[in-house]
Amino acid sequence: MDYLIVFLGGGIGSTIRHGVNLAGSRWLGTAFPYSTLTVNIVGSLAVGLLAAYFAFKEEASQPWRLFFTTGVLGGFTTFSAFSLDVAVLYERGDLVLATAYILASVIFSLAGLFAGLYVIRNFA
């Protein structure tokens, strides 16, 4: 049942992101990724609000947590999950690990992207 909950939330989040991308492109153009920046900031704010809310509300059920955080916000932006992971490491006092996670995520994600582009452009 958890998979279905995440699936439904992810569909909603992805649909909202698509709408934001379309609106942002129309209103602001495509010279700068305003839509992606907006989605990442709003998604990170939302996951922070929800994580804090669910942490302080014992009656909040796991299905709702999965639906909103993993599903809707996961579909809306994976950057929100990254931001929450960094915040957890920081709040635990593990600044070295938080910094390493930030650097590894950015560097290796970009490396993976460029590796994929290279492979397809040169071997496909």
XYZ file of C-alpha atoms in Angstrom:
124
model
C 0.000 0.000 0.000
C 2.907 2.371 0.733
C 4.058 2.145 -2.884
C 0.624 3.191 -4.118
C 0.584 6.165 -1.741
C 4.014 7.322 -2.941
C 3.011 6.701 -6.577
C -0.106 8.864 -6.280
C 1.726 11.655 -4.481
C 4.564 11.538 -6.998
C 2.132 11.926 -9.866
C 0.638 14.997 -8.249
C 4.039 16.527 -7.479
C 5.336 15.881 -10.995
C 2.225 17.427 -12.511
C 2.622 20.543 -10.369
C 6.284 20.815 -11.358
C 5.360 20.561 -15.036
C 2.835 23.366 -14.561
C 5.428 25.560 -12.860
C 7.904 24.858 -15.681
C 5.363 25.802 -18.350
C 4.292 28.977 -16.549
C 7.863 30.018 -15.786
C 8.941 29.543 -19.396
C 6.010 31.616 -20.634
C 6.391 34.432 -18.116
C 10.147 34.618 -17.656
C 11.649 32.956 -20.711
C 14.199 30.177 -20.813
C 17.518 32.059 -20.620
C 17.818 31.202 -16.905
C 16.261 28.189 -15.137
C 13.881 30.289 -13.003
C 11.327 27.492 -12.825
C 13.825 24.950 -11.521
C 15.180 27.432 -8.997
C 11.646 28.220 -7.817
C 10.700 24.551 -7.559
C 13.845 23.752 -5.566
C 13.340 26.625 -3.124
C 9.604 26.053 -2.656
C 10.086 22.285 -2.386
C 12.819 22.689 0.218
C 10.664 25.097 2.227
C 7.718 22.701 2.024
C 9.744 19.662 3.110
C 11.120 21.657 6.031
C 7.627 22.663 7.111
C 6.274 19.139 6.742
C 9.238 17.434 8.401
C 8.921 19.731 11.409
C 5.144 19.327 11.520
C 5.304 15.529 11.363
C 8.093 15.452 13.967
C 5.932 17.315 16.480
C 2.615 15.661 15.693
C 2.606 12.132 17.023
C -0.835 11.494 15.578
C 0.422 12.203 12.046
C 0.298 8.865 10.303
C 3.051 7.325 8.219
C 0.851 7.165 5.094
C 0.433 10.958 5.149
C 4.167 11.427 5.624
C 4.855 9.158 2.658
C 2.210 10.827 0.518
C 3.406 14.390 1.083
C 7.159 14.134 1.634
C 8.241 11.165 -0.469
C 5.370 11.347 -2.960
C 4.258 14.914 -3.671
C 7.518 16.660 -2.806
C 9.615 13.839 -4.237
C 7.766 14.250 -7.524
C 7.915 18.031 -7.271
C 11.642 18.179 -6.528
C 14.280 15.729 -5.372
C 16.287 18.723 -4.225
C 14.006 18.986 -1.203
C 15.118 15.536 -0.019
C 18.754 16.549 -0.487
C 18.145 19.729 1.518
C 16.508 17.775 4.332
C 19.405 15.289 4.426
C 21.893 18.164 4.726
C 19.817 19.793 7.477
C 19.664 16.544 9.463
C 23.435 16.088 9.246
C 23.991 19.734 10.206
C 21.604 19.591 13.156
C 23.331 16.434 14.384
C 26.495 18.506 14.511
C 28.249 16.570 11.768
C 29.427 19.518 9.678
C 32.198 17.562 7.976
C 29.798 14.875 6.788
C 27.214 17.490 5.737
C 29.844 19.328 3.695
C 31.127 16.094 2.172
C 27.562 15.120 1.252
C 26.937 18.498 -0.402
C 30.161 18.342 -2.390
C 29.764 14.690 -3.361
C 26.147 15.200 -4.417
C 26.884 18.188 -6.624
C 30.174 16.954 -8.085
C 29.139 13.354 -8.760
C 25.670 14.282 -9.998
C 27.167 16.682 -12.525
C 29.831 14.111 -13.435
C 27.113 11.512 -13.984
C 25.137 13.908 -16.159
C 28.150 14.778 -18.305
C 29.158 11.110 -18.550
C 25.677 10.259 -19.796
C 25.775 13.081 -22.336
C 29.210 11.959 -23.518
C 28.173 8.321 -23.933
C 25.045 9.125 -25.918
C 26.699 11.805 -28.051
C 29.682 9.618 -28.914
C 28.349 6.068 -29.005
C 24.668 6.228 -29.889
